[in-house]
CSV table of C-alpha atoms in Angstrom, one decimal:
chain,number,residue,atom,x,y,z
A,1,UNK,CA,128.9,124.9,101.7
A,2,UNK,CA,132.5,124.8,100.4
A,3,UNK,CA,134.5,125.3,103.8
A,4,UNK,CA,138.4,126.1,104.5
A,5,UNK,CA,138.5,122.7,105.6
A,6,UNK,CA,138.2,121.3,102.4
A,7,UNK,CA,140.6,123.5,101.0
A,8,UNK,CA,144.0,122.0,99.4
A,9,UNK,CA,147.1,121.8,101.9
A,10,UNK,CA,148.8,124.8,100.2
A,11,UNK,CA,146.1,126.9,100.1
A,12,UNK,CA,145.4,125.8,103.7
A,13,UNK,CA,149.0,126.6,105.0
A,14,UNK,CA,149.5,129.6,102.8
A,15,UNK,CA,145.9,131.9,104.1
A,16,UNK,CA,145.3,131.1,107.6
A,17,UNK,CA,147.3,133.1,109.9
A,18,UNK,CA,147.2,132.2,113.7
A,19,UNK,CA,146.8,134.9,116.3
A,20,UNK,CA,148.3,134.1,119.2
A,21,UNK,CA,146.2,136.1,121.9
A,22,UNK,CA,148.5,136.5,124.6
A,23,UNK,CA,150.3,139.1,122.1
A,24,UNK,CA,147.9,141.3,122.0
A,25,UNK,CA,149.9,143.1,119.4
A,26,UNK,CA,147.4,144.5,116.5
A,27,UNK,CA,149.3,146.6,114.7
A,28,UNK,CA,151.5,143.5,113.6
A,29,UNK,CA,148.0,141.6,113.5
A,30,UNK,CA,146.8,144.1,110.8
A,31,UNK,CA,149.8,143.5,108.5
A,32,UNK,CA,149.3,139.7,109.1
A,33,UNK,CA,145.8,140.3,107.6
A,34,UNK,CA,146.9,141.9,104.8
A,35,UNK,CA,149.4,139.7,103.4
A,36,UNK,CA,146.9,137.1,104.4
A,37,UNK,CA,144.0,138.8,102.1
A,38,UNK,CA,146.5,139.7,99.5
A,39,UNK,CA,147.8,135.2,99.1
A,40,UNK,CA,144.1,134.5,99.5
A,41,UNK,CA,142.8,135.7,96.4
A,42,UNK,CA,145.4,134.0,94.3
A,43,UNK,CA,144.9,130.7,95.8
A,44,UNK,CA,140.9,131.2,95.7
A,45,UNK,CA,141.0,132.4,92.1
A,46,UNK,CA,143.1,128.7,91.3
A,47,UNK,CA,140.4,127.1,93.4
A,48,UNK,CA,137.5,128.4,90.8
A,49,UNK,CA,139.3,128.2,88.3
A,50,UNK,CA,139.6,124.3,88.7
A,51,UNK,CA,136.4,124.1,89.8
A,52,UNK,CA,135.1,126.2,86.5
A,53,UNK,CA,137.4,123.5,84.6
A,54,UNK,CA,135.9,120.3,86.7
A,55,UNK,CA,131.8,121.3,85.8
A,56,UNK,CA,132.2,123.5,82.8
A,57,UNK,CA,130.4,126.4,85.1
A,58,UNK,CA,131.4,129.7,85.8
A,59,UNK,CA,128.2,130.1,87.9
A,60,UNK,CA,129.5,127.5,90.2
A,61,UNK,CA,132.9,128.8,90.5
A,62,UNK,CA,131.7,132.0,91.5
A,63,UNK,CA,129.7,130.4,93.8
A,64,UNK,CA,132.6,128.3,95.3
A,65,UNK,CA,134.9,131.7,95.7
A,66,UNK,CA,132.2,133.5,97.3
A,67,UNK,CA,131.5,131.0,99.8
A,68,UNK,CA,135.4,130.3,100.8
A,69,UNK,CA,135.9,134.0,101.1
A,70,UNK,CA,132.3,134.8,103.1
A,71,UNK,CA,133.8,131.5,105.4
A,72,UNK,CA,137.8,132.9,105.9
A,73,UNK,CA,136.6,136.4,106.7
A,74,UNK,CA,134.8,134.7,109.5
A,75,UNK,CA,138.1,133.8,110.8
A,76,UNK,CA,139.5,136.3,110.1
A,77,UNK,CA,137.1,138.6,112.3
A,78,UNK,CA,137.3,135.8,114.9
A,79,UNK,CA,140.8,135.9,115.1
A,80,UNK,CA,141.2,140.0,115.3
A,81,UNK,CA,138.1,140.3,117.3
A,82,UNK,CA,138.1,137.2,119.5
A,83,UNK,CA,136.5,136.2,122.0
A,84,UNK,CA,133.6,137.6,119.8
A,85,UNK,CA,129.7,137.5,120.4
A,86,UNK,CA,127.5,135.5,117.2
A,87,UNK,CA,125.8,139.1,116.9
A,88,UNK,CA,128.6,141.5,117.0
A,89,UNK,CA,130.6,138.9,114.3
A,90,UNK,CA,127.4,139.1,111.9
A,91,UNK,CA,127.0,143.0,112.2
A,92,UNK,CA,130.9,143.5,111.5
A,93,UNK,CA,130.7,141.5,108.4
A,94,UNK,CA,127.2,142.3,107.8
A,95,UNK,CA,125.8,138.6,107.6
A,96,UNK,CA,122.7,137.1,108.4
A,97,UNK,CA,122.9,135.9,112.1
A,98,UNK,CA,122.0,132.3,111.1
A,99,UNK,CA,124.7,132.2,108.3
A,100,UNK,CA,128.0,133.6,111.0
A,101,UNK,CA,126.3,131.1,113.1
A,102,UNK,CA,126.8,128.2,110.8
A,103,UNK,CA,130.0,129.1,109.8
A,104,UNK,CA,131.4,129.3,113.4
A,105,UNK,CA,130.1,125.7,113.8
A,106,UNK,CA,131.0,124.5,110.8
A,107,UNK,CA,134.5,125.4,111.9
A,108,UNK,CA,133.7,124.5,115.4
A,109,UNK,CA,134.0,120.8,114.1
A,110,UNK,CA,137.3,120.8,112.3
A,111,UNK,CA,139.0,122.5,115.7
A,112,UNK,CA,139.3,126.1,113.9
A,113,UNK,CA,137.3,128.0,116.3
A,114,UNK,CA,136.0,127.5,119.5
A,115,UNK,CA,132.7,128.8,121.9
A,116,UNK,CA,134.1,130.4,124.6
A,117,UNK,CA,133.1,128.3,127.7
A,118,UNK,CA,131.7,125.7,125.6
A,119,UNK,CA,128.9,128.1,125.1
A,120,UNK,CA,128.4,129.1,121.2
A,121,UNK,CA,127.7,132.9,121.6
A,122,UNK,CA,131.0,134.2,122.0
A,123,UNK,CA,133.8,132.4,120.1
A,124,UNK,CA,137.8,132.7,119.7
A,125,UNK,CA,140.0,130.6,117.5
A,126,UNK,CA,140.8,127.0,118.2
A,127,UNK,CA,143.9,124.6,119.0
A,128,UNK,CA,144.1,123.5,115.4
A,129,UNK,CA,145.6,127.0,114.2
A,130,UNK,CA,148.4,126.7,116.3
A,131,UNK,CA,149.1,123.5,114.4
A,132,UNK,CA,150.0,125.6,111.4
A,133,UNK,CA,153.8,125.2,110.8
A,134,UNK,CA,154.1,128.7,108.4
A,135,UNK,CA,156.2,131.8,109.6
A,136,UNK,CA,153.8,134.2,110.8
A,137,UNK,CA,153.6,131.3,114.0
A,138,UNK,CA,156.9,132.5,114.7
A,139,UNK,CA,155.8,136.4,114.9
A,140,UNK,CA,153.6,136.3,117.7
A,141,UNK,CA,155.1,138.8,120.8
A,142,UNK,CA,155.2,135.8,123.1
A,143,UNK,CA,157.2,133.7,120.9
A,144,UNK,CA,159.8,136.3,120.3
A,145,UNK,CA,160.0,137.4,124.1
A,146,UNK,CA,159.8,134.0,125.2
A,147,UNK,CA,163.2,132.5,122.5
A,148,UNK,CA,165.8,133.8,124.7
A,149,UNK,CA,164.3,132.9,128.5
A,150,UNK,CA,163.7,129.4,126.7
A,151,UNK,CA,167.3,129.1,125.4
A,152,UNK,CA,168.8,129.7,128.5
A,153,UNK,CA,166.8,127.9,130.6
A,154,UNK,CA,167.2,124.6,128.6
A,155,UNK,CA,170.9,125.2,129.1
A,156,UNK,CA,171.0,125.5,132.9
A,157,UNK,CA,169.1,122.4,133.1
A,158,UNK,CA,169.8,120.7,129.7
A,159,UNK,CA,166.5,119.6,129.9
A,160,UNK,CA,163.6,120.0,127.3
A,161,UNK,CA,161.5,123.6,127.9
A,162,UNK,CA,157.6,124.0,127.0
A,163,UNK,CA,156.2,127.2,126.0
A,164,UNK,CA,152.3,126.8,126.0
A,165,UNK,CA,149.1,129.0,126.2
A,166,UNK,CA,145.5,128.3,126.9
A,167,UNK,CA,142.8,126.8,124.4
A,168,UNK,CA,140.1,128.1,126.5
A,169,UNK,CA,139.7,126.0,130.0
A,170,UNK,CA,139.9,123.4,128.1
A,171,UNK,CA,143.3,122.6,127.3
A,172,UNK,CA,147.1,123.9,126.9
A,173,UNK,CA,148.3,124.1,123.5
A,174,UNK,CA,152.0,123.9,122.9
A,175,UNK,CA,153.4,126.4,120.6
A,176,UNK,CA,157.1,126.4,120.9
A,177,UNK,CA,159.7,123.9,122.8
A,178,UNK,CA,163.7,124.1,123.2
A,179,UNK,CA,165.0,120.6,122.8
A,180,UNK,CA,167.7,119.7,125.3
A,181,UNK,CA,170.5,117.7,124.1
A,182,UNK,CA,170.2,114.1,126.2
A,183,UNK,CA,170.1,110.9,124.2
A,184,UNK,CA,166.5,110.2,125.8
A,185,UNK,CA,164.4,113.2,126.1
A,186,UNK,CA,160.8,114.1,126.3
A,187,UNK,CA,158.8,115.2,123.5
A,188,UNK,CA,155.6,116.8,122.0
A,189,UNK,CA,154.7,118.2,118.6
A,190,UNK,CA,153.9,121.9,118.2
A,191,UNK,CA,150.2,122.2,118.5
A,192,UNK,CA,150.1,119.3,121.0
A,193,UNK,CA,147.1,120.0,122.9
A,194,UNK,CA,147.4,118.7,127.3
A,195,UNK,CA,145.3,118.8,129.7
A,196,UNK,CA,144.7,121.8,132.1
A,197,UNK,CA,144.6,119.7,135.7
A,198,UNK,CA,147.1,117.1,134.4
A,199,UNK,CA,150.3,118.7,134.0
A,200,UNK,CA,152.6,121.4,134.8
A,201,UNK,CA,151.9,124.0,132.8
A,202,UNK,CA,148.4,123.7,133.4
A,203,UNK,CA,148.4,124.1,137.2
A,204,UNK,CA,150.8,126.4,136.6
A,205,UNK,CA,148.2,128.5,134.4
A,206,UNK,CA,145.1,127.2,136.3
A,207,UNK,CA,146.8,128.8,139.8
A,208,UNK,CA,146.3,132.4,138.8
A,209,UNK,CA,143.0,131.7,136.9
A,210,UNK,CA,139.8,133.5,138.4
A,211,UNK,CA,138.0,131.5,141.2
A,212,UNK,CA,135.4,131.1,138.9
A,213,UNK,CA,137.3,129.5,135.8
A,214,UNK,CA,139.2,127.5,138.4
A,215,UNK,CA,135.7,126.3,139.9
A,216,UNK,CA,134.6,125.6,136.4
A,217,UNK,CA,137.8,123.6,135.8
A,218,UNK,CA,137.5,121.6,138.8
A,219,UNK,CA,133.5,120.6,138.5
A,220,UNK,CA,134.3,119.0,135.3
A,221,UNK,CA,135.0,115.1,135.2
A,222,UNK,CA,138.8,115.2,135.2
A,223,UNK,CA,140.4,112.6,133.1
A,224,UNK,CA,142.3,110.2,136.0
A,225,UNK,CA,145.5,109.5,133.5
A,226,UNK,CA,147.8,108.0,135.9
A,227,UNK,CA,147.9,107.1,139.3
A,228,UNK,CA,149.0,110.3,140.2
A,229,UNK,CA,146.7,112.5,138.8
A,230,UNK,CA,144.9,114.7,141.1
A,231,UNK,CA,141.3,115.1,140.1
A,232,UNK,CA,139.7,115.2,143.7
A,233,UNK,CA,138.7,118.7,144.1
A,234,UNK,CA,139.6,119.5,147.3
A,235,UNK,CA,142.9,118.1,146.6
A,236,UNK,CA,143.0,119.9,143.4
A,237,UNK,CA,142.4,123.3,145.4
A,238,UNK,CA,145.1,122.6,148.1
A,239,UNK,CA,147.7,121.9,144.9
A,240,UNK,CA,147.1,124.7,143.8
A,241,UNK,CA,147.5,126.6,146.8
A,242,UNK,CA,150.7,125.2,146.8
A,243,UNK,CA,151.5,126.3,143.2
A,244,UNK,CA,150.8,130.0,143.8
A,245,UNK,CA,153.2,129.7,147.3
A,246,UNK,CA,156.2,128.6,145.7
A,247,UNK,CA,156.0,130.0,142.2
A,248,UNK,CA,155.9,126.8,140.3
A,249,UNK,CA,154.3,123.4,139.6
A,250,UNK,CA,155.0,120.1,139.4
A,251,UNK,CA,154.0,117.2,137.3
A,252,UNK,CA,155.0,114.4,138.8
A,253,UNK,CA,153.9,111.8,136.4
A,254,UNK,CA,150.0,112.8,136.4
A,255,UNK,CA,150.1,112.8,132.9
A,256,UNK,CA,152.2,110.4,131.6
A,257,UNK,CA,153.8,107.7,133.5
A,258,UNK,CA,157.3,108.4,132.9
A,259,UNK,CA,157.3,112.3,132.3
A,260,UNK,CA,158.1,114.6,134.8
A,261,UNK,CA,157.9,118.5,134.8
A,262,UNK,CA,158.3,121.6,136.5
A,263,UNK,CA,156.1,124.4,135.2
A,264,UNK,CA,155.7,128.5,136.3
A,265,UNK,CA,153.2,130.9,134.7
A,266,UNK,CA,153.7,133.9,132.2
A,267,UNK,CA,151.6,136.9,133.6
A,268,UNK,CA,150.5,140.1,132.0
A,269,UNK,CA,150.2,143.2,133.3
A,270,UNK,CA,146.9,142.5,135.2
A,271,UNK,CA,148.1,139.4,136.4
A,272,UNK,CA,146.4,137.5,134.4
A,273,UNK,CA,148.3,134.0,132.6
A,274,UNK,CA,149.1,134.5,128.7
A,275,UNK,CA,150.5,130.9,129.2
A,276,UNK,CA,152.8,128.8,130.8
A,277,UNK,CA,156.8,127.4,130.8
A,278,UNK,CA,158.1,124.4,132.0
A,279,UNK,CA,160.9,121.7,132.2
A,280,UNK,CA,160.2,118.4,131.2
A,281,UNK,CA,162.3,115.3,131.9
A,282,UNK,CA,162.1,111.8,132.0
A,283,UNK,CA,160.8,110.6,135.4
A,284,UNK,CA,164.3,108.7,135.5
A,285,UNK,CA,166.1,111.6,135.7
A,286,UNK,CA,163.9,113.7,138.2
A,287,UNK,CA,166.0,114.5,141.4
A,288,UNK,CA,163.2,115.4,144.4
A,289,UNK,CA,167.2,117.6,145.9
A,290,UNK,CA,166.9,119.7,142.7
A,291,UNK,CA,163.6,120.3,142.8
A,292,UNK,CA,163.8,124.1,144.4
A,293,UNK,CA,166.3,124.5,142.4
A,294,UNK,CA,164.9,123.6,139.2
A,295,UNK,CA,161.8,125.4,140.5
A,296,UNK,CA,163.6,128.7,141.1
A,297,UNK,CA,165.2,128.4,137.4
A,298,UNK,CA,161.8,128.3,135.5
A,299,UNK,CA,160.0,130.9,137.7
A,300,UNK,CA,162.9,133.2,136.8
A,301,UNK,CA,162.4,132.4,133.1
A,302,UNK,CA,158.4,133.4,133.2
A,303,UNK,CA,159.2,136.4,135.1
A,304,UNK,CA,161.5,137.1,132.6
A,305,UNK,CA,158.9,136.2,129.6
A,306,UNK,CA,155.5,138.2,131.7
A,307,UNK,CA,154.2,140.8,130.0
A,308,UNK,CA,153.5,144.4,131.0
């Protein structure tokens, strides 16, 4: 099957539009759609066509379109849906079971969608979305609530500031950061995927989890990447303890050696985390005096930033 994947990087960049899920905004979501279904077919149409051109076959352009459109409205439904059931995806779209299901793997492997849970019934969409650098990234309602909390939190610290959401329990993507201006200065790519256990934003996030998703977290093997990093259970539990007491986290090189940070969730309405802020710094500049301080700074920034 001729999958997105193999699509050309301007096709690629132009049709798939990230959803950011913390937004929850479908109104905006719909018009996203439709500007995404209105590029599509241009691009797709230049895809047969060169195809047509490549085997002298218009049968096997067809074929090609037919099979990249079956494959993006999958993602499509994933993304507006998500997290979405194997059989509720199939009746929407009114595909064979077997088919959605080989789509959503298919994509599975290239980091566009995910299982929820690791388990391949329900399924949302994956860290490699959020690498998309195109301008509907920008539109999500966290992004826009979050510019201004970001801002001004980088320039009470003049530090760099993280603005990152879940990929599952897996991981934390990063989808927006606020460079400080120091000569030396952390720093991670949009899209940069970290791990949950490992860093501040991620016990930050993990902290007001369910006791469930935090159990399922902590069962895992955790990655050991520094000395530091705590992947003893109970030890993980009484950090994060400590997490929901103060308001904030802190990574004090348990991911990488010389990277500090200081971290605070971004709640909704239920309580629940959309994601996750932080400070990050060079270990050489972290002061343990500021600490509160610097603590107080970013939990006021997430409160700022929660929804509901």
């Amino acid at each position: 099957m001729f999958l997105l994947p193999r699509l050309n990087n301007r096709a690629t960049m132009r049709n798939v539009v990230p959803f950011i899920e913390a937004s929850k905004e479908a109104v905006a979501w719909q018009a996203l759609l439709g500007k995404a279904r209105f590029m599509l077919w241009a691009d797709l149409a230049a895809v047969a066509q060169a195809r047509r051109r490549a085997d002298g076959c218009t049968e096997i352009a067809v074929r090609v379109m037919k099979s990249l459109l079956k494959s993006l409205e999958v993602l499509e439904a994933v993304a507006e849906m998500q997290p979405v059931g194997v059989s509720e995806l199939a009746r929407r779209l009114d595909l064979p079971k077997t088919t959605t299901q080989r789509i959503l793997q298919t994509f599975a492997t290239t980091g566009w969608l995910r299982p929820v849970g690791g388990e391949a019934t329900r399924w949302q969409i994956g860290h490699r979305v959020l690498r998309l650098q195109v301008p509907e990234l920008q539109g999500g309602q966290l992004y826009v609530v979050a510019r201004k909390p970001m801002q001004e939190l980088r320039d009470q610290v003049n530090e760099t500031v993280h603005l990152s959401i879940l990929d599952g329990l897996d991981a934390m993507v990063l989808i927006d950061r606020e460079d400080c201006t120091q000569n030396v200065r952390t720093f991670s790519p949009i899209g940069d995927r970290s791990p949950i256990h490992a860093t501040a934003i991620g016990t930050a996030v993990m902290a007001h989890l369910s006791p469930d998703e935090i159990e399922a977290i902590i069962q895992r093997d955790l990655t050991r990447y520094t000395d530091n990093t705590i992947t003893e259970p109970a030890a993980l539990r009484a950090e994060l303890d400590r997490v929901r007491e103060r308001g904030y986290s802190l990574n004090l090189c348990c991911y990488r050696p010389a990277v500090c940070a200081i971290g605070a969730a971004i709640l909704n309405s239920q309580g629940r985390p959309v994601g996750g802020l932080c400070i990050s710094m060079p270990a050489s500049r972290y002061v343990n005096d500021h600490e509160k301080i610097w603590g107080g700074l970013v939990n006021a920034a997430a409160r700022k930033i929660s929804i509901g």
